[in-house]
Coordinates of C-alpha atoms and ligand atoms in Angstrom, one line a residue:
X1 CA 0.0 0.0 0.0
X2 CA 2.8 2.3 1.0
X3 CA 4.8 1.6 -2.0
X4 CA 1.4 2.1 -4.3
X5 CA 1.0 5.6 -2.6
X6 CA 4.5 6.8 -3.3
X7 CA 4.4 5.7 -6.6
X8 CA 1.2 7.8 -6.7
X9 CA 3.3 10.7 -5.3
X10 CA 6.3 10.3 -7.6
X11 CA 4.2 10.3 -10.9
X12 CA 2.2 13.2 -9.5
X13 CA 5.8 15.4 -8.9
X14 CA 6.7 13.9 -12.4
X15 CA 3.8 15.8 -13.8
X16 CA 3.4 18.6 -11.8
X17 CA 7.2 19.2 -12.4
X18 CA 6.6 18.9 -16.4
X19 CA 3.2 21.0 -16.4
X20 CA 5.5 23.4 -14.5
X21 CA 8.4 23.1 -17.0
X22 CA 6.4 24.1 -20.1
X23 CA 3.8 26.4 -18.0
X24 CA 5.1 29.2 -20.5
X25 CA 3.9 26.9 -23.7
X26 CA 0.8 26.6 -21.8
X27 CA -0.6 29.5 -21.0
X28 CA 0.4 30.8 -24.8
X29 CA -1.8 27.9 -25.6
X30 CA -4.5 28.6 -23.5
X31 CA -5.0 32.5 -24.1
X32 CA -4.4 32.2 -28.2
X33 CA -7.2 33.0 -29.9
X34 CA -7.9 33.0 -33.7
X35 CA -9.0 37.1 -34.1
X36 CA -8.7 40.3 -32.3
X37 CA -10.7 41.0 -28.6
X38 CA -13.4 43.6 -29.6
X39 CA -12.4 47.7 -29.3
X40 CA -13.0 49.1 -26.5
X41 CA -15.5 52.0 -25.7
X42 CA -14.1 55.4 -27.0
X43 CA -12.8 57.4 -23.8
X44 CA -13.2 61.1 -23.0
X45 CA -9.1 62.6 -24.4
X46 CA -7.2 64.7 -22.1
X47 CA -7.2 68.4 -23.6
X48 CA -3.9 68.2 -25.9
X49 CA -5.1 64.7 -27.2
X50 CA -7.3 64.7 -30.2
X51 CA -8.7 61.6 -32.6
X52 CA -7.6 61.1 -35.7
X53 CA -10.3 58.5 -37.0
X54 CA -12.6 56.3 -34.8
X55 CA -9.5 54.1 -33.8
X56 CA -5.9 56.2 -33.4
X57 CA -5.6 59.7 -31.4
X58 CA -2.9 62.4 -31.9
X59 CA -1.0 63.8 -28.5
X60 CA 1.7 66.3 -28.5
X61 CA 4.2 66.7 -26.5
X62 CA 5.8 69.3 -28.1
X63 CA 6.1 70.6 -32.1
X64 CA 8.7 67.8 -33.3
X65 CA 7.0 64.9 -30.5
X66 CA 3.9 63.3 -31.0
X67 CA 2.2 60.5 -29.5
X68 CA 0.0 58.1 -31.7
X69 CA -2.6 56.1 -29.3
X70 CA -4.6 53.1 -29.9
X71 CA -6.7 53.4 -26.6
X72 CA -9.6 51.0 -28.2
X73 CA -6.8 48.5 -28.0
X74 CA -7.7 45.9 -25.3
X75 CA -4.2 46.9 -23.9
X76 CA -3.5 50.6 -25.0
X77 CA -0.3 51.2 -26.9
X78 CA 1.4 54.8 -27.6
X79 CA 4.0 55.1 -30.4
X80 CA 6.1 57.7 -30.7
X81 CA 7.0 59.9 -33.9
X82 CA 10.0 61.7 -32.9
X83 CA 11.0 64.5 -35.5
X84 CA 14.2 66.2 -36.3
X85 CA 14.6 68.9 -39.2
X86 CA 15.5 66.2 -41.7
X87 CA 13.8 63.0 -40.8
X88 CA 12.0 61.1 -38.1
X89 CA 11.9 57.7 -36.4
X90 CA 8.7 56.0 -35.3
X91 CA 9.4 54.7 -32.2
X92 CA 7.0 51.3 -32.4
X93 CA 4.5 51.0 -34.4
X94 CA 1.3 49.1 -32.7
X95 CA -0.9 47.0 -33.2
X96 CA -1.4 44.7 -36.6
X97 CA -5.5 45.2 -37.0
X98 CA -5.4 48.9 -37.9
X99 CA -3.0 50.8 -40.3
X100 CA -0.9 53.5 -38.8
X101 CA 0.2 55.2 -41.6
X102 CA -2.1 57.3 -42.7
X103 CA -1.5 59.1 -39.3
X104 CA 2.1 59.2 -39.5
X105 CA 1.7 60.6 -43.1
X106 CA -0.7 63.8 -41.5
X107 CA 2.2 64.3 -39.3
X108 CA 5.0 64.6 -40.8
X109 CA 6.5 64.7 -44.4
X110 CA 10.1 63.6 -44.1
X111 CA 11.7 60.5 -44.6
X112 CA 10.4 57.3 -41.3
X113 CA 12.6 55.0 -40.1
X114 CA 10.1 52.5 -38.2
X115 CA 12.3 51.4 -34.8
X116 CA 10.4 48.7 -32.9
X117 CA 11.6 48.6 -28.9
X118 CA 11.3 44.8 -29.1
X119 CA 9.2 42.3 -31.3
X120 CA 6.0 41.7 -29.6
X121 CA 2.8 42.3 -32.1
X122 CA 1.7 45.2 -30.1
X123 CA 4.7 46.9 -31.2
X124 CA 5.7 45.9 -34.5
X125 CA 2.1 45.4 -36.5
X126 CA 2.4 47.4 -39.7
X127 CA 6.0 47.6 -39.9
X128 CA 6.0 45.8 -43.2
X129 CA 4.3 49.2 -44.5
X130 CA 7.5 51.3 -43.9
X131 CA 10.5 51.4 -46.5
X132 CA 13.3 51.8 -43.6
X133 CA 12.9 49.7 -40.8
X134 CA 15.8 49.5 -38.2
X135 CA 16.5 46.6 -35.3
X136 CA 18.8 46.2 -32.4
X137 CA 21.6 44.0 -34.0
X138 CA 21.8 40.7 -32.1
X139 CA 23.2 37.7 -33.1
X140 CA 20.2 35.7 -33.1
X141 CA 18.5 37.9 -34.9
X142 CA 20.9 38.0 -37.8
X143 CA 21.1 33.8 -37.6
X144 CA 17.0 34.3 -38.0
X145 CA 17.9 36.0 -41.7
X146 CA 16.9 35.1 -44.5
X147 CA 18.7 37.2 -47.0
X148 CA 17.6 41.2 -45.8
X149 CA 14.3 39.5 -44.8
X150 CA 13.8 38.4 -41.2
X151 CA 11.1 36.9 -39.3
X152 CA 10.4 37.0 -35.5
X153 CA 9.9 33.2 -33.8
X154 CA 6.8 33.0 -32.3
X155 CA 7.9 33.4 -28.6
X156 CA 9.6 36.9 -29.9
X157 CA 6.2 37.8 -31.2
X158 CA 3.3 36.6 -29.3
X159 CA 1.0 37.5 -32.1
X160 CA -0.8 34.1 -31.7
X161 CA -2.8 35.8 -28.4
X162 CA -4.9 37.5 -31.0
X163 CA -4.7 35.3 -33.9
X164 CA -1.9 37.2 -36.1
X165 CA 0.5 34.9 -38.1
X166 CA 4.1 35.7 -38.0
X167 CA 5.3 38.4 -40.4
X168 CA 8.0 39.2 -42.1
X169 CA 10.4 42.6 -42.8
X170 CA 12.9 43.9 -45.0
X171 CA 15.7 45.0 -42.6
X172 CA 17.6 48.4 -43.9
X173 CA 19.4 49.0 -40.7
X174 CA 21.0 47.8 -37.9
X175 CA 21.5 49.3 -34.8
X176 CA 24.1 48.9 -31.7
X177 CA 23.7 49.6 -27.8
X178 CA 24.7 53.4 -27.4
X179 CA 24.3 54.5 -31.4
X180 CA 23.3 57.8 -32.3
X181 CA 21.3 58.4 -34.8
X182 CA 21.0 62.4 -36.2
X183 CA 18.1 63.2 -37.3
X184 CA 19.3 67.0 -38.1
X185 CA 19.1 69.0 -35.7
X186 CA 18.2 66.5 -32.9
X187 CA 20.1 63.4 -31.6
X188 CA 19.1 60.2 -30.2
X189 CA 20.7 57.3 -28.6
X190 CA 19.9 53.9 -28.7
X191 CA 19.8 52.4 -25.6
X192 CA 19.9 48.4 -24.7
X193 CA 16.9 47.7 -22.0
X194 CA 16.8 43.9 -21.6
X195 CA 14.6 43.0 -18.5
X196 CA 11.0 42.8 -20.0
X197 CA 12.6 41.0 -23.7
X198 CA 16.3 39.9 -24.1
X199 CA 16.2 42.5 -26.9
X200 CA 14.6 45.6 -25.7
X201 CA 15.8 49.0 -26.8
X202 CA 14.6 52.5 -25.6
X203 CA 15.7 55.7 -27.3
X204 CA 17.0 59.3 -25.4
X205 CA 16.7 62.4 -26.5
X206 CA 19.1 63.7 -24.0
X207 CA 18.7 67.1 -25.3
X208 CA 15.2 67.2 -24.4
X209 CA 15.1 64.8 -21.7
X210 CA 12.7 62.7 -23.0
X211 CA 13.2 59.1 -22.4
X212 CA 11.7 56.6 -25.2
X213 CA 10.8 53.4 -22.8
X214 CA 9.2 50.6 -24.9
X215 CA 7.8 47.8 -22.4
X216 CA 10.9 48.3 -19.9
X217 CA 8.9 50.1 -17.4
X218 CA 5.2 51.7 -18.0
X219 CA 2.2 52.0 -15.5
X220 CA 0.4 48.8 -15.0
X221 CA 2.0 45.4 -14.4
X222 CA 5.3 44.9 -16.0
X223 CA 5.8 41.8 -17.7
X224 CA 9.1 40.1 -16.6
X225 CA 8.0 36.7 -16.6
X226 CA 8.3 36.0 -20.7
X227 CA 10.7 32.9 -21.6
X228 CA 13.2 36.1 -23.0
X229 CA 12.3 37.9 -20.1
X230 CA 15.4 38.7 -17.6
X231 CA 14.7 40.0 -13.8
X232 CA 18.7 40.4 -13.6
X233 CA 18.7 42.4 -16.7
X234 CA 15.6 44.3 -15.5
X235 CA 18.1 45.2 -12.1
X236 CA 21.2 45.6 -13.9
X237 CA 19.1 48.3 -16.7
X238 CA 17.5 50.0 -13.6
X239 CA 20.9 50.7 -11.4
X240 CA 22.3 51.8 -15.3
X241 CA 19.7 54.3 -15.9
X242 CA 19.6 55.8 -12.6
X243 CA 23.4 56.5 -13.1
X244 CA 22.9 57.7 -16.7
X245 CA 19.7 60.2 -16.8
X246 CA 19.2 63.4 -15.4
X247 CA 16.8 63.3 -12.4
X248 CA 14.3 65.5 -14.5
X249 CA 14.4 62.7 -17.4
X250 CA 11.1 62.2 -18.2
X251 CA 9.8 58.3 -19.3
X252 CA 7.4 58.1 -22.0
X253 CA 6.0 55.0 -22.1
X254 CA 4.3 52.6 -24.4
X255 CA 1.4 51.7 -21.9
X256 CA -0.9 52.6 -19.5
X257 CA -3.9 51.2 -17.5
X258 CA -5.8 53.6 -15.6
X259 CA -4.7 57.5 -16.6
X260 CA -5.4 59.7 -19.4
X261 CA -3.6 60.9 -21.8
X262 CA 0.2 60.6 -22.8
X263 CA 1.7 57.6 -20.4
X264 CA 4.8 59.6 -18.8
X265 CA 6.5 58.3 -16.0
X266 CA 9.3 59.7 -14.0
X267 CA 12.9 58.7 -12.5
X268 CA 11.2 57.9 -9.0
X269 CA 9.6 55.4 -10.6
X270 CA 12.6 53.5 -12.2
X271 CA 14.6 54.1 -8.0
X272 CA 10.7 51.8 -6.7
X273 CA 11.5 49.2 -9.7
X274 CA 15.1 48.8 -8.6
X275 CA 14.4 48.5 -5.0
X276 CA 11.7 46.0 -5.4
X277 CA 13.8 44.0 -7.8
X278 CA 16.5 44.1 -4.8
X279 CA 13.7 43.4 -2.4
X280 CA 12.5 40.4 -4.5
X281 CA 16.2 39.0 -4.9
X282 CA 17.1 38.9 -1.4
X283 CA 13.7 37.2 -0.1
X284 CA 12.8 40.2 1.6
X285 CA 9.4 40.4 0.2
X286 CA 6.7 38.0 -0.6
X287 CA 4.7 38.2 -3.9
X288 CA 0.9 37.1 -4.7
X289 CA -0.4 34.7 -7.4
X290 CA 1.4 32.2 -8.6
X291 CA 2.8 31.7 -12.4
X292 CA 3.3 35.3 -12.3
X293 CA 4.4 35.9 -9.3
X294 CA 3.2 39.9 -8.5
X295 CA 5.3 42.4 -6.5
X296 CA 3.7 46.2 -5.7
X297 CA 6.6 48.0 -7.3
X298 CA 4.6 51.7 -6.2
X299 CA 0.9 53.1 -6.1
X300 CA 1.0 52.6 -10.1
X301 CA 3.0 50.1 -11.2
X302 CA 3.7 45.8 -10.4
X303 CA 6.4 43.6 -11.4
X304 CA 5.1 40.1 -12.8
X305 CA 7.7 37.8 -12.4
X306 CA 8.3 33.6 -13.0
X307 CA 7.3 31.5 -9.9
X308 CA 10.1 32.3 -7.5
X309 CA 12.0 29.1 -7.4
X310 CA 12.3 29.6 -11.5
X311 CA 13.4 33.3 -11.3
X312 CA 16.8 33.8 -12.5
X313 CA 19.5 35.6 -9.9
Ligands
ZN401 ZN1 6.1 43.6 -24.9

């Protein structure tokens, strides 16, 4: 009888331990779906926002900035077109269902390069409608090359939460960790910030101290429980940017949950993620939930991490 009921117990930790091992697989499984969540309502704008058809909205944050919303998204996403006298970059680009370019054609006439901060399909649907498109060089994504065209993997994309196959893009530029990029009369830098993806890139405009965040911090929960997510890198990004940017930097982000307008975020907010990431290395505080894991970063944001015997110190 006894040796029947550990037998039991073995193949029950056998199984537990292999549902465990591909919970990542599993949950992709179990929140795909074959089409788009429906739009949400339309939302009252804060005063400098205005819509630009029933789906994207305009901000400005100041005459060469703007701010392209989709807040009908079932997760809202902001993508910035960031102007210099000669040409602009298009920081992200959104979602896949809707076709951003028409907007970034009423804002600007000069030359887009399209700069995704990482690969997920919120941030990278329509790039194939852009003639320059730029990515972080890393070495697996030039093994994933296929001549000048290149495909994300499906973990790098994600698209398969709201049924979107796996595109593809013809690459016209690579970019390194610390590049500048002139855009005449304006400079920005490239700037690696794994955590969130292994490939994440923001971009600074140090001049104006606008910092371009992508999914590295943003109010809401952060995700840093991907299979290419890195709660190390998150830490090691945080103590870098909080030796590297002014104190009056401020973040503007590609999400939010609960405010209005522009998502903009400040340095405090980066010194709460790096103490809770210290807090959650040492064991000095306990999260809720399970596969994520969630830690109260501040009064707006939470850090989703892997089950804490998985997370990677
Ligand atoms: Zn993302």
């Amino acid at each position: 009888m006894l040796r029947i009921l550990l037998i039991s117990a073995i193949g029950l930790i056998a199984i537990g331990a292999g549902l465990l091992h591909f919970r990542f697989d599993l949950a992709v499984a179990a929140l795909s779906a074959d089409s788009p969540p429906p739009l949400l309502e339309k939302r009252e704008l804060s005063a400098s926002e205005r819509w630009f058809d029933d789906y994207y909205t305009i901000d400005t944050i100041d005459e060469r900035t703007h701010v392209i919303g989709e807040p009908r998204a079932s997760g809202p996403v902001f993508s910035y077109l960031i102007e210099g006298r000669d040409r602009a970059i298009l920081f992200d680009i959104g979602y896949p269902s809707a076709n951003i370019l028409p907007v970034v054609e009423s804002l600007t006439d000069k030359p887009v390069l399209a700069v995704p901060s990482h690969l997920h399909y919120d941030h990278v649907g329509n790039l194939e409608r852009f003639d320059q498109i730029a990515l972080l060089d890393t070495p697996q994504r030039r093994a994933q090359m296929y001549g000048d065209i290149f495909s994300p993997t499906h973990t790098q994309y994600l698209g398969s939460a709201e049924g979107h196959d796996i595109p593809s893009w013809k690459i016209t530029k690579w970019l390194s960790d610390g590049e500048t990029i002139d855009l005449g009369d304006r400079t920005i830098r490239v700037v690696f910030t794994p955590g969130h993806t292994d490939e994440s890139i923001s971009i600074w405009d140090e001049a104006n101290n606008q910092f371009f965040t992508g999914d590295y911090i943003y109010e809401g929960p952060l995700y840093a429980f991907l299979p290419n997510s890195s709660l190390s890198d998150y830490l090691k990004v945080a103590e870098n940017l909080l030796l590297t940017l002014p104190r009056e930097t401020k973040l503007y982000t590609a999400h939010r949950m609960n405010i209005t307008g522009t998502p903009v975020l400040e340095m405090r907010d980066i010194v709460a993620l790096r103490d809770t990431l210290e807090a959650v290395r040492d064991g000095d505080i306990s999260g809720t939930g399970f596969f994520p894991t969630r830690y109260p970063v501040n009064e707006r944001i939470d850090l989703d991490a892997d089950i804490p015997w998985y997370q990677d110190w």
